[in-house]
Amino acid sequence: MGLFRSDDPQHPEPRVTLQLDASCKTPFHPGSNVFGQVFFDSPAERRIRNVEVIIQGTTTTKYVIVVSRGEYRRLKIHYHDEATLRTINKVIAQGLTTEPEHRYTWDFSLAFTHGTAGLLHPNPAKSPYKAPSGHKEFYASSPYQLPPSFLHMKSDEHMGQVQYTLTVQVNFEDQKKPYSPPLKILTYVPSEEPFDQRLAESVFHINSYSSSRLAGSSTKSGLARFKDKLASSSPTVKLSLKSTLPSSIVRGAAFPIEARLEVNPLSDPSVLSIPNVRIGISSIELVPLVIYRILRDRESANMLPLESVQCPPEQELVEEGQAVSLNAVPQEVFVEQQRDDKSEALGFPGSFGGRLPNHISPSFATTNIVLWWKLRVKLVANVGGKEFDDTAETRVMVISDVKS
């Protein structure tokens, strides 16, 4: 029994409540004030050293590997990493003796900062991560803007999370461990950063296409046209479907998508005529790409045989999250022919657009989690009644819509 007895004297449980003011606007942003009240009362007289309100941001990664040890035994090898982004604290009361059953009220106000505090791993030798990484340059290693609240979760043991919490700690004179009520979770979104808008171009070469539909209309009789078709082969072309997608998109804002069908004649271009061409977008998806790394727990390492290579000290995961479907405007357009003066190619350009919802998480990078997004657009072209399709995909940075 003595092994589990606390060194602290036993006291009746105090009642501590942390309450945000109703006028607090969420989500919080850089410079946002977090304010409210702390309510305290205790059945017994207590000597308080201080009362402290704390906002803390942390990034947490977890993973588990199941290892076989014989026919019937399975071991769970746990991986975990937790890094503190920033701690913002304020003492709201100190050096007082409370009266029994008397309710105390203390106001508090704290402000979110813009970035993390101090160098995280200025010396690579001090970083806990030693193994080579294909994405090492994307992780943060120096002070950076606080990332948004974020959760990528497959299970309680397989996740990557950025979380901001608000708590109060009551430090008593006669008690080593501070008393804290349950945490409150705060939602945080960073401000918009300047960005350089670049465009990413994708080109898809479709197999050559041969059809009498490409010969256009004629004033000849039906019998004459039939004889012409027997006398000569149908026009043949090579089709190229090009797309131009943005590299950065602002939350809640519209973004452009440019598409262009190029037709290169492989037979006599004089007989080529393409009166009707339609270009459309059948789907737009924004797919989260989460990269995170974790360290093997010491307890799990002690369970492994020395020769085990199944569970290295570090793991790095690259996972896609749930795709978000977006609408294209317009979905389909009839396009007019434009001839390229530098070649015999015929061009059929079309302009489209999409809009990003406000709830999409901005892109970010921390010491152990990176969030990218992939923009995936399925293009459709109809040439002479025949349909062709392909998918364009590029990595994009999602920018916050909050002005600093």
XYZ file of N, CA and C in Angstrom, residues 44-154:
333
model
N -12.499 23.022 2.252
C -11.574 23.293 3.361
C -10.706 24.498 3.040
N -10.130 25.062 4.062
C -9.199 26.170 3.883
C -7.945 25.648 3.173
N -7.484 26.389 2.136
C -6.286 25.980 1.399
C -5.376 27.183 1.187
N -4.081 26.899 1.222
C -3.082 27.932 0.958
C -2.617 27.774 -0.484
N -2.887 28.787 -1.305
C -2.570 28.730 -2.733
C -1.297 29.508 -3.016
N -0.351 28.832 -3.695
C 0.865 29.521 -4.132
C 0.553 30.413 -5.317
N -0.090 29.859 -6.348
C -0.539 30.673 -7.488
C -1.558 29.905 -8.313
N -2.285 30.662 -9.124
C -3.233 30.101 -10.091
C -2.790 30.584 -11.462
N -2.632 29.644 -12.390
C -2.054 29.956 -13.691
C -2.952 29.433 -14.815
N -3.205 30.283 -15.805
C -3.948 29.874 -17.001
C -2.943 29.656 -18.126
N -3.107 28.547 -18.870
C -2.090 28.139 -19.845
C -2.742 27.742 -21.163
N -2.219 28.310 -22.252
C -2.521 27.816 -23.601
C -1.290 27.051 -24.075
N -1.495 25.843 -24.552
C -0.366 25.059 -25.050
C -0.706 24.429 -26.392
N 0.233 24.559 -27.324
C 0.103 23.912 -28.625
C 1.075 22.744 -28.719
N 0.605 21.619 -29.175
C 1.456 20.434 -29.307
C 1.165 19.721 -30.623
N 2.180 19.039 -31.146
C 1.987 18.131 -32.272
C 2.257 16.721 -31.761
N 1.366 15.808 -32.095
C 1.468 14.435 -31.602
C 1.348 13.464 -32.770
N 2.251 12.494 -32.806
C 2.171 11.426 -33.808
C 2.218 10.084 -33.088
N 1.413 9.129 -33.579
C 1.368 7.783 -32.998
C 1.279 6.739 -34.109
N 1.841 5.585 -33.811
C 1.796 4.470 -34.769
C 2.083 3.195 -33.998
N 1.595 2.074 -34.481
C 1.852 0.792 -33.831
C 2.111 -0.267 -34.893
N 3.062 -1.145 -34.623
C 3.383 -2.281 -35.492
C 3.168 -3.556 -34.687
N 2.499 -4.527 -35.289
C 2.283 -5.820 -34.637
C 3.338 -6.796 -35.139
N 4.103 -7.360 -34.210
C 5.197 -8.275 -34.535
C 4.841 -9.674 -34.044
N 5.074 -10.667 -34.898
C 4.819 -12.062 -34.522
C 5.996 -12.609 -33.730
N 5.700 -13.241 -32.591
C 6.714 -13.924 -31.788
C 6.226 -15.354 -31.572
N 6.506 -16.186 -32.539
C 5.985 -17.548 -32.473
C 4.625 -17.627 -33.132
N 4.019 -18.789 -33.041
C 2.767 -19.047 -33.765
C 1.576 -18.336 -33.148
N 1.586 -18.169 -31.833
C 0.396 -17.653 -31.160
C 0.613 -16.315 -30.459
N 1.836 -15.824 -30.465
C 2.110 -14.607 -29.710
C 2.315 -13.423 -30.631
N 1.701 -12.311 -30.286
C 1.837 -11.072 -31.050
C 2.241 -9.949 -30.106
N 3.200 -9.172 -30.540
C 3.637 -8.019 -29.761
C 3.252 -6.723 -30.467
N 2.780 -5.763 -29.703
C 2.519 -4.434 -30.245
C 3.708 -3.532 -29.949
N 4.335 -3.030 -31.008
C 5.463 -2.121 -30.850
C 4.947 -0.708 -31.095
N 5.008 0.112 -30.080
C 4.416 1.448 -30.134
C 5.449 2.500 -30.540
N 4.974 3.427 -31.384
C 5.762 4.587 -31.787
C 4.994 5.842 -31.363
N 5.747 6.860 -30.961
C 5.091 8.059 -30.447
C 6.068 9.228 -30.503
N 5.540 10.408 -30.779
C 6.345 11.620 -30.679
C 5.413 12.773 -30.328
N 5.879 13.639 -29.452
C 5.101 14.818 -29.072
C 6.047 15.998 -28.936
N 5.737 17.066 -29.609
C 6.577 18.271 -29.573
C 5.713 19.464 -29.187
N 6.236 20.314 -28.320
C 5.522 21.517 -27.904
C 5.771 22.636 -28.907
N 4.699 23.214 -29.396
C 4.806 24.333 -30.337
C 5.032 25.654 -29.595
N 4.199 25.883 -28.599
C 4.271 27.145 -27.858
C 3.482 26.995 -26.568
N 3.981 27.583 -25.508
C 3.255 27.662 -24.239
C 3.061 29.133 -23.893
N 1.794 29.519 -23.721
C 1.444 30.904 -23.364
C 0.762 30.837 -22.004
N 1.338 31.472 -20.986
C 0.774 31.339 -19.651
C 0.688 32.690 -18.940
N -0.178 32.724 -17.926
C -0.369 33.955 -17.163
C -0.839 33.591 -15.757
N -0.183 34.160 -14.751
C -0.595 33.974 -13.364
C -1.708 34.968 -13.059
N -2.849 34.459 -12.578
C -4.005 35.328 -12.335
C -4.291 35.516 -10.846
N -3.636 34.716 -9.984
C -3.778 34.890 -8.524
C -2.588 34.231 -7.849
N -2.178 34.756 -6.711
C -1.050 34.162 -5.996
C -1.032 34.601 -4.538
N -0.424 33.716 -3.713
C -0.213 34.034 -2.298
C -1.465 34.326 -1.521
N -2.460 33.422 -1.535
C -3.667 33.680 -0.756
C -4.119 32.416 -0.042
N -4.847 32.623 1.043
C -5.458 31.529 1.790
C -6.963 31.616 1.580
N -7.545 30.532 1.078
C -8.969 30.560 0.736
C -9.824 30.207 1.947
N -11.010 30.757 1.970
C -11.980 30.436 3.011
C -12.840 29.261 2.556
N -13.229 28.402 3.471
C -14.068 27.260 3.094
C -15.400 27.707 2.485
N -15.768 27.006 1.403
C -17.062 27.210 0.722
C -17.253 28.631 0.199
N -16.177 29.372 0.064
C -16.278 30.711 -0.518
C -15.881 30.625 -2.001
N -16.704 31.215 -2.866
C -16.439 31.133 -4.298
C -15.574 32.315 -4.741
N -14.449 31.987 -5.359
C -13.534 32.992 -5.882
C -13.652 33.047 -7.402
N -13.579 34.257 -7.945
C -13.650 34.448 -9.399
C -12.452 35.274 -9.840
N -11.711 34.754 -10.820
C -10.559 35.470 -11.377
C -10.728 35.602 -12.893
N -10.567 36.807 -13.387
C -10.600 37.036 -14.834
C -9.230 36.744 -15.438
N -9.237 36.309 -16.683
C -7.964 36.100 -17.379
C -8.085 36.541 -18.836
N -6.955 36.874 -19.431
C -6.890 37.229 -20.854
C -5.499 36.895 -21.360
N -5.436 36.077 -22.413
C -4.181 35.723 -23.060
C -4.336 35.936 -24.558
N -3.225 36.165 -25.237
C -3.268 36.386 -26.696
C -2.421 35.335 -27.404
N -2.969 34.811 -28.493
C -2.221 33.875 -29.330
C -1.055 34.614 -30.003
N 0.092 33.988 -30.000
C 1.244 34.546 -30.707
C 1.231 34.055 -32.156
N 2.138 34.594 -32.963
C 2.189 34.212 -34.370
C 2.990 32.944 -34.615
N 4.030 32.723 -33.811
C 4.933 31.623 -34.145
C 5.378 30.812 -32.955
N 6.180 29.788 -33.241
C 6.749 28.944 -32.212
C 7.844 29.717 -31.479
N 8.290 29.168 -30.363
C 9.287 29.862 -29.542
C 10.623 29.146 -29.631
N 11.688 29.902 -29.905
C 13.037 29.346 -29.853
C 13.357 28.416 -30.998
N 14.622 28.117 -31.153
C 15.044 27.157 -32.162
C 14.635 25.764 -31.723
N 14.079 25.003 -32.647
C 13.593 23.678 -32.313
C 14.736 22.660 -32.326
N 15.434 22.595 -33.442
C 16.592 21.714 -33.557
C 17.671 22.447 -34.340
N 18.302 23.485 -33.758
C 19.303 24.256 -34.509
C 20.501 23.412 -34.915
N 20.812 22.413 -34.093
C 21.909 21.515 -34.399
C 21.341 20.168 -34.815
N 21.555 19.731 -36.070
C 20.985 18.455 -36.507
C 21.347 17.298 -35.594
N 22.511 17.372 -34.915
C 22.923 16.287 -34.031
C 21.985 16.150 -32.832
N 21.268 17.260 -32.496
C 20.359 17.221 -31.354
C 18.948 16.786 -31.740
N 18.668 16.686 -33.003
C 17.352 16.244 -33.431
C 17.170 14.770 -33.085
N 15.976 14.383 -32.615
C 15.756 12.969 -32.308
C 15.695 12.088 -33.547
N 15.564 12.695 -34.724
C 15.441 11.928 -35.963
C 16.790 11.849 -36.662
N 17.263 10.631 -36.863
C 18.583 10.409 -37.449
C 18.518 9.749 -38.816
N 17.466 8.978 -39.079
C 17.393 8.199 -40.312
C 17.171 9.111 -41.514
N 17.671 8.725 -42.697
C 17.409 9.513 -43.920
C 15.914 9.582 -44.213
N 15.497 10.699 -44.776
C 14.089 10.896 -45.114
C 13.980 11.497 -46.502
N 13.059 10.971 -47.290
C 12.825 11.532 -48.610
C 12.138 12.879 -48.548
N 11.668 13.261 -47.361
C 10.937 14.518 -47.200
C 11.566 15.382 -46.106
N 12.832 15.130 -45.777
C 13.471 15.782 -44.646
C 13.445 17.305 -44.763
N 13.616 17.802 -46.005
C 13.699 19.257 -46.167
C 12.365 19.953 -45.930
N 11.273 19.193 -45.837
C 9.967 19.822 -45.650
C 9.604 19.987 -44.175
N 10.271 19.243 -43.294
C 9.988 19.409 -41.873
C 10.613 20.712 -41.355
N 9.985 21.306 -40.359
C 10.499 22.546 -39.788
C 11.627 22.240 -38.800
N 12.636 23.095 -38.771
C 13.738 22.916 -37.827
C 14.123 24.230 -37.163
N 13.354 25.272 -37.386
C 13.605 26.573 -36.775
C 12.252 27.233 -36.518
N 12.199 28.366 -35.810
C 10.906 28.983 -35.517
C 10.066 29.192 -36.773
N 8.779 28.928 -36.663
C 7.879 29.039 -37.806
C 6.496 29.447 -37.322
N 5.652 29.813 -38.245
C 4.291 30.223 -37.907
C 3.539 29.044 -37.294
N 2.758 29.322 -36.258
C 1.987 28.255 -35.630
C 1.078 27.591 -36.667
N 1.064 26.264 -36.706
C 0.209 25.566 -37.671
C -1.248 25.562 -37.221
N -2.177 25.247 -38.110
C -3.592 25.189 -37.733
C -3.899 23.945 -36.912
N -5.009 23.987 -36.198
C -5.517 22.771 -35.561
C -5.768 21.733 -36.641
N -5.368 20.488 -36.360
C -5.419 19.476 -37.415
C -5.502 18.091 -36.791
N -6.240 17.192 -37.458
C -6.310 15.807 -36.999
C -6.378 14.874 -38.199
N -5.413 13.970 -38.281
C -5.414 12.864 -39.248
C -5.387 11.600 -38.407
N -6.498 10.863 -38.391
C -6.624 9.772 -37.433
C -7.214 8.538 -38.087
N -6.494 7.431 -37.988
C -7.002 6.133 -38.446
C -7.443 5.275 -37.259
